[in-house]
Tab-separated table of C-alpha atoms and ligand atoms in Angstrom:
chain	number	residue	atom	x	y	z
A	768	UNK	CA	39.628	64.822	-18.473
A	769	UNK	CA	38.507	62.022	-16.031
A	770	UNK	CA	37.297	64.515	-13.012
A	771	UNK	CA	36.415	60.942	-11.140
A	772	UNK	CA	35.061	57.473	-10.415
A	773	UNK	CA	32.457	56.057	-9.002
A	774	UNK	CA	30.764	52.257	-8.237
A	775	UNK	CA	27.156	53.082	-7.520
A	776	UNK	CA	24.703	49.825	-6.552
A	777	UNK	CA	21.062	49.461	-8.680
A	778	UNK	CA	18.786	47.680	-6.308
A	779	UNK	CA	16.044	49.109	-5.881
A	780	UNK	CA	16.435	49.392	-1.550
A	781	UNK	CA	18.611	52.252	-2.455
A	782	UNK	CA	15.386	54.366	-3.363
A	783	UNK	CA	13.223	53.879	-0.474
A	784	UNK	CA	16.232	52.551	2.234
A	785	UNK	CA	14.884	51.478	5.120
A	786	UNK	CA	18.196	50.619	7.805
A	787	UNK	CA	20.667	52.662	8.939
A	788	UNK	CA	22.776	51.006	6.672
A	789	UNK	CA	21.349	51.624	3.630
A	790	UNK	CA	20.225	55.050	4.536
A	791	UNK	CA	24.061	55.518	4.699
A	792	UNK	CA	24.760	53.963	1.584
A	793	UNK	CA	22.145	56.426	0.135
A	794	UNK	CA	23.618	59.252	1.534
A	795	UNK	CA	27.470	58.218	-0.605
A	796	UNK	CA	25.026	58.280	-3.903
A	797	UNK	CA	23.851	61.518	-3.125
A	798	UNK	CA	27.142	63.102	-2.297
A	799	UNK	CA	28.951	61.298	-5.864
A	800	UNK	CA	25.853	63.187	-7.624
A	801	UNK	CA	26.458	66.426	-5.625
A	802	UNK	CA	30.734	65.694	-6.794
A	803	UNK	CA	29.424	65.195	-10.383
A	804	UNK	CA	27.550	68.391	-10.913
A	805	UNK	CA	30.764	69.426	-12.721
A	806	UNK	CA	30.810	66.859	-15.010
A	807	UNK	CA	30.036	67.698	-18.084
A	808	UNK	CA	29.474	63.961	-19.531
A	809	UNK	CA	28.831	60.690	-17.749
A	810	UNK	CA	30.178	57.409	-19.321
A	811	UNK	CA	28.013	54.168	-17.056
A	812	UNK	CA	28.845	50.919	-17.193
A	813	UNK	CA	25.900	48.995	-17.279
A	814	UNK	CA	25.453	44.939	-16.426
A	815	UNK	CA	21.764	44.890	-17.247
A	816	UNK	CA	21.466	46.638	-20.455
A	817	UNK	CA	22.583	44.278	-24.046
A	818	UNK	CA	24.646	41.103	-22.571
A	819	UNK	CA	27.258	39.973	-24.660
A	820	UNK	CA	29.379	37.496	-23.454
A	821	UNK	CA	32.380	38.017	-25.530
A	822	UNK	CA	32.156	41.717	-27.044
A	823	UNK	CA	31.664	44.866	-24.958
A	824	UNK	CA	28.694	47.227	-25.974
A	825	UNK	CA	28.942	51.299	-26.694
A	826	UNK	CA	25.240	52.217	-27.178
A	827	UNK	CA	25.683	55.074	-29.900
A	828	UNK	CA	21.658	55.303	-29.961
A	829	UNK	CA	20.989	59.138	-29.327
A	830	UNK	CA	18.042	59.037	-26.913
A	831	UNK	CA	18.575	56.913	-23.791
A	832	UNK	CA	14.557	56.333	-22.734
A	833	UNK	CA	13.789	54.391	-19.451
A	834	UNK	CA	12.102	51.033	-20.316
A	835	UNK	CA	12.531	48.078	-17.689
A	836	UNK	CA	12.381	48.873	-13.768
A	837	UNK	CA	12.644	45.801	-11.091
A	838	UNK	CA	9.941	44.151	-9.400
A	839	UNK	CA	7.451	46.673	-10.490
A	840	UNK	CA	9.376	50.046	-9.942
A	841	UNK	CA	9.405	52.929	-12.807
A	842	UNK	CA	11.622	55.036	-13.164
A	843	UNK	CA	10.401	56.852	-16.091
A	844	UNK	CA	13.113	59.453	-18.222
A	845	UNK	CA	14.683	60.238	-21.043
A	846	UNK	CA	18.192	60.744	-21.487
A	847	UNK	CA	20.528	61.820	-24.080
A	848	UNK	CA	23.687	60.341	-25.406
A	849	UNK	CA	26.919	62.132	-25.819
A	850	UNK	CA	27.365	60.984	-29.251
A	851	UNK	CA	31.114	62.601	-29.552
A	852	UNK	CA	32.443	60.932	-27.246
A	853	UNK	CA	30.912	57.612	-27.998
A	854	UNK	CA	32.211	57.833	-31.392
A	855	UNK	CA	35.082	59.176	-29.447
A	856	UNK	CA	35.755	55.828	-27.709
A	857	UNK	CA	34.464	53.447	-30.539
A	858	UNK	CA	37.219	54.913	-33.057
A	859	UNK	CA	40.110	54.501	-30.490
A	860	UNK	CA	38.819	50.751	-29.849
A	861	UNK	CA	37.704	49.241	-32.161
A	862	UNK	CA	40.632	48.245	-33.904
A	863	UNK	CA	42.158	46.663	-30.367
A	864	UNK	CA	39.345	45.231	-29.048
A	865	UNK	CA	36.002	43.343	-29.433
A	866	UNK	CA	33.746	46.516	-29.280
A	867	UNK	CA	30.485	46.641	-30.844
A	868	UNK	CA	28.563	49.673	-31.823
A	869	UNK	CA	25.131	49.623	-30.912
A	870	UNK	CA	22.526	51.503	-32.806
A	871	UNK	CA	18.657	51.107	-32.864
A	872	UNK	CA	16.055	51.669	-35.308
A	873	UNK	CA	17.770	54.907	-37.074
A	874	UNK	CA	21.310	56.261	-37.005
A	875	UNK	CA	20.889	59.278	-35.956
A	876	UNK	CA	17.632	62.264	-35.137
A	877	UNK	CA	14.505	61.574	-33.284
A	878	UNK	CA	13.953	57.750	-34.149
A	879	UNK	CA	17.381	56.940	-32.829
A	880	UNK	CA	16.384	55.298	-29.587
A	881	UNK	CA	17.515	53.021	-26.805
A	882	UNK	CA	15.806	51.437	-23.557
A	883	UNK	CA	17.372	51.752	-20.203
A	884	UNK	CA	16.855	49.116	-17.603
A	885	UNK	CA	17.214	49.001	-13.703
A	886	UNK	CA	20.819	48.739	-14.158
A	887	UNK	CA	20.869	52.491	-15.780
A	888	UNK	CA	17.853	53.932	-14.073
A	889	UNK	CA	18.980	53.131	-10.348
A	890	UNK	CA	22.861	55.385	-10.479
A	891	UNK	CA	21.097	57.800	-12.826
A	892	UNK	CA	18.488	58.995	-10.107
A	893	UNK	CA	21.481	60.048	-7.714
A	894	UNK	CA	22.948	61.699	-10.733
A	895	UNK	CA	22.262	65.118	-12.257
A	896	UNK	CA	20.907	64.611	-15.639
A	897	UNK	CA	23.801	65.165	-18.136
A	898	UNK	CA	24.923	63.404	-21.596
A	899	UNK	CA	26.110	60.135	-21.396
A	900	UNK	CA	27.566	57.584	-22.973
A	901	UNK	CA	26.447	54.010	-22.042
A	902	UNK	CA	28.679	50.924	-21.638
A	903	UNK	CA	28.075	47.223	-21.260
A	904	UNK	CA	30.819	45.191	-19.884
A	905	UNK	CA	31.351	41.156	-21.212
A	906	UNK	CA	31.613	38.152	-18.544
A	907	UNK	CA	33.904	36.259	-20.897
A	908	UNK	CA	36.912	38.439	-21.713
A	909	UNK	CA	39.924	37.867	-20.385
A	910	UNK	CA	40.906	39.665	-17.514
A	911	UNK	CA	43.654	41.596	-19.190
A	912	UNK	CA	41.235	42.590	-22.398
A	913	UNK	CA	38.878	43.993	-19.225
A	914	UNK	CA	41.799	46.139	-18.266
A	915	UNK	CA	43.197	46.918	-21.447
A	916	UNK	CA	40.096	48.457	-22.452
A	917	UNK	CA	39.731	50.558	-19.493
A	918	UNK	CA	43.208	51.546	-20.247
A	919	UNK	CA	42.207	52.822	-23.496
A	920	UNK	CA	38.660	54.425	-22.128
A	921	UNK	CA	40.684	55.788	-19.668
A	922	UNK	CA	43.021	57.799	-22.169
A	923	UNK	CA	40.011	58.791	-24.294
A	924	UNK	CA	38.429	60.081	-21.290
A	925	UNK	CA	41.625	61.830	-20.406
A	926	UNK	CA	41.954	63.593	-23.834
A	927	UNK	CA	38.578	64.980	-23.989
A	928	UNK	CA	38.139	68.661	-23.441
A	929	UNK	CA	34.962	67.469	-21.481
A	930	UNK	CA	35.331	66.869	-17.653
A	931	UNK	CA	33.769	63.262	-16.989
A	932	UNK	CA	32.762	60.995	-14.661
A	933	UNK	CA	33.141	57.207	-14.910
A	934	UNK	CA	30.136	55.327	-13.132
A	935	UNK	CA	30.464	51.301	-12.669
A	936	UNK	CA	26.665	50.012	-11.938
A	937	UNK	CA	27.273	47.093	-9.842
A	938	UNK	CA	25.978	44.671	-7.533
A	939	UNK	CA	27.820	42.320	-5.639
A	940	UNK	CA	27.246	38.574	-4.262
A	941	UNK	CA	24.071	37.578	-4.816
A	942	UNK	CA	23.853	35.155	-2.053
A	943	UNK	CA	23.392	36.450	1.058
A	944	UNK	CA	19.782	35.351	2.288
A	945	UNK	CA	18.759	31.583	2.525
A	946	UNK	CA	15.334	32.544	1.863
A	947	UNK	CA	16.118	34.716	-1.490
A	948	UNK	CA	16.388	33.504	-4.968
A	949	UNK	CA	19.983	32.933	-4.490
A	950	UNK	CA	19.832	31.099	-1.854
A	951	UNK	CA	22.893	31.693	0.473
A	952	UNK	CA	26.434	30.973	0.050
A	953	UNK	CA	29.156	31.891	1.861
A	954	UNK	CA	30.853	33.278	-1.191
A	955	UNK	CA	29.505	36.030	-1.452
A	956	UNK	CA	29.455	37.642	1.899
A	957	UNK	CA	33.498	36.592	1.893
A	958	UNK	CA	34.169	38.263	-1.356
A	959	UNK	CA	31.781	41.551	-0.474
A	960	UNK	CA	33.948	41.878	2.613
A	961	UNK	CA	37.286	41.403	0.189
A	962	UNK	CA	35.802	44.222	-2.072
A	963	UNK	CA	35.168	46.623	0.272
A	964	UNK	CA	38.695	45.968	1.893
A	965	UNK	CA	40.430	46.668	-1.748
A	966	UNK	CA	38.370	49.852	-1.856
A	967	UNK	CA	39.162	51.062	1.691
A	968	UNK	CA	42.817	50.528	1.844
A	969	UNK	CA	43.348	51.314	-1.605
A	970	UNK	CA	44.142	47.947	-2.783
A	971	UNK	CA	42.027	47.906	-6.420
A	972	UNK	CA	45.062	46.694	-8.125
A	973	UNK	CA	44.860	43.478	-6.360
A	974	UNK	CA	41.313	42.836	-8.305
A	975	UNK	CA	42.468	40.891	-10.968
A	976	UNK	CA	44.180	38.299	-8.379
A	977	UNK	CA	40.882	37.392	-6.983
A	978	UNK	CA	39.787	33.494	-7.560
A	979	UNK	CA	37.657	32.733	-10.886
A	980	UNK	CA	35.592	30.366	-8.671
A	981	UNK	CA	34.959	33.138	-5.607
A	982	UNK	CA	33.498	35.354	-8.628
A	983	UNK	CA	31.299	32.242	-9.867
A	984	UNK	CA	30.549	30.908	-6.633
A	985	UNK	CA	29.439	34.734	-4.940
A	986	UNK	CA	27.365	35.322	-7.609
A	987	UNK	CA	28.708	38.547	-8.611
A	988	UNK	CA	27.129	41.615	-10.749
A	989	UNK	CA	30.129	43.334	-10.258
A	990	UNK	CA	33.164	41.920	-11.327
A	991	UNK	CA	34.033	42.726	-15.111
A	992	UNK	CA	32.578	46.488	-15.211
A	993	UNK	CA	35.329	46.623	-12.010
A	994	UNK	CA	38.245	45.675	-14.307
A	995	UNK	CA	37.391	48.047	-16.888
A	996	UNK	CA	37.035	50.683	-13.926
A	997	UNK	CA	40.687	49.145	-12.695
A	998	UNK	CA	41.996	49.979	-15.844
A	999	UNK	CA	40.520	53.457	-16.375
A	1000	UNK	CA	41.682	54.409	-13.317
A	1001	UNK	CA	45.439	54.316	-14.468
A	1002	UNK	CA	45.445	57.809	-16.160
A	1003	UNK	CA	46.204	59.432	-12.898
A	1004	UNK	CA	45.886	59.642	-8.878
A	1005	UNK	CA	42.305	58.651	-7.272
A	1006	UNK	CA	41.491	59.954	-4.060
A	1007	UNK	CA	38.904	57.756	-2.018
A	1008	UNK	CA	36.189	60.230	-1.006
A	1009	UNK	CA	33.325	58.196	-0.143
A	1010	UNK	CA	32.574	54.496	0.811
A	1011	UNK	CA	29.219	52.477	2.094
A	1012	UNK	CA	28.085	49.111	1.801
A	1013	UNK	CA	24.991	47.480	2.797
A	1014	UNK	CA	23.051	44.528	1.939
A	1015	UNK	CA	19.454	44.790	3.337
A	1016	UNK	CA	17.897	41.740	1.311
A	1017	UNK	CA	19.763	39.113	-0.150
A	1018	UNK	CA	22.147	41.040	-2.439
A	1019	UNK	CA	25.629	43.351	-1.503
A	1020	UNK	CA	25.483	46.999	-2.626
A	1021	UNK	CA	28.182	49.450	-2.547
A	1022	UNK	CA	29.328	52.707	-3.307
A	1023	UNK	CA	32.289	54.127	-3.328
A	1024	UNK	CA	33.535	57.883	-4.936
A	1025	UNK	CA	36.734	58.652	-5.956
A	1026	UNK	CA	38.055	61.721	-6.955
A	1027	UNK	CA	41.173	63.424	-8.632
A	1028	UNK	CA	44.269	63.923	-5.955
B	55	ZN	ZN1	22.484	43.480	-11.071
């Protein structure tokens, strides 16, 4: 069953945080991997692992190792995949929707082997290390295929014997700092503030009416894996636990725990 959900940021302040409000922020990560020590299985939602723009990714590769940190931080570790329930969610898919199983090098056994990035590493140091299955979301699905597929994760999810957490990796506007790559935009602090208002008053299912061009124009990291969360989240009653945002360079981070009421 889905024991709970969480949206947990991967920039790397998180690790060393440095204001109030990211110490704060830090301390929601560490309580969501305190609430998922009784998961048995993890499935993450990844931005910065494979990017495809019109199929979503189910890494079936059976050792998870970390490759790719940001601006110079490792975070070295090997993980393992829960292979049953990745073939789990590929079978009850596939047929539905553009899903794409991703294997590298061998099928199965020691030479079956994947690289994590920053995206993966970030949530997973908050987390307890468990199996998991790794997602990668697509920026050009519809809106309903998003949540149509998180409808269908979420039943999988539901079914299994296994309790298990779903964790969204996501950034939000990118914007925020004249001075960063980004530049800044207005954009993106409005639609940080609008995210963190659907979390906190419990408004998620008004995602999927925010503008095309606020996503484009905020410069979001954030977005798609959220419908796919949206949708997941409609196997039962989510209880908001846990909620922090801060943005202590030029990009938003949240997190946000929700658990079964
Ligand atoms: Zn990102």
């Amino acid at each position: 069953m889905l024991i709970g959900v969480a949206i947990m940021p991967h920039g790397n302040p998180v690790l060393e945080p440095e204001d109030d409000e990211t110490r704060r922020l830090t301390e929601v990560l560490r309580k969501i991997g305190e609430e998922f020590k009784e998961a048995d299985s993890y499935v993450l939602i990844s931005p910065h692992n494979v990017r495809m723009s019109d199929h979503l990714g189910i890494v079936m590769a059976e050792h998870l190792i970390s490759w790719l940190g940001f601006d110079g931080v490792e975070l070295p570790g090997e993980w393992e995949t829960d292979r049953e329930l990745a073939e789990g969610i590929y079978e009850a898919t596939k047929d539905r929707f553009p899903v794409v199983d991703l294997h590298f090098a061998s099928l199965r056994g020691e030479y079956s082997r994947w690289p994590l990035s920053w995206g993966e590493l970030i949530p997973l140091q908050f987390l307890e290390k468990k199996p998991l299955v790794l997602l990668t979301p697509a920026r050009s699905l519809s809106r309903e295929t998003l949540i149509e597929f998180g409808e269908a994760l979420g039943e999988v999810m539901e079914k299994s014997k296994k309790r298990i957490a779903l964790i969204v990796s996501a950034d939000h506007g990118h914007a925020h700092d004249e001075n960063g790559p980004y530049g800044y935009r207005k954009e993106s602090e409005e639609y940080d503030r609008l995210i963190m208002r659907l979390i906190n008053e419990n408004r998620l299912e008004e995602l999927p009416k925010i503008s095309e061009e606020l996503v484009n124009k905020a410069l979001v990291d954030s977005y798609w894996q959220m419908l796919i969360m949206l949708g997941a989240m409609g196997v039962g009653n989510f209880e908001l636990k846990e909620s922090a945002y801060a943005c202590p360079t030029y990009f938003g981070m949240a997190g946000a725990l929700w658990v079964r009421g």
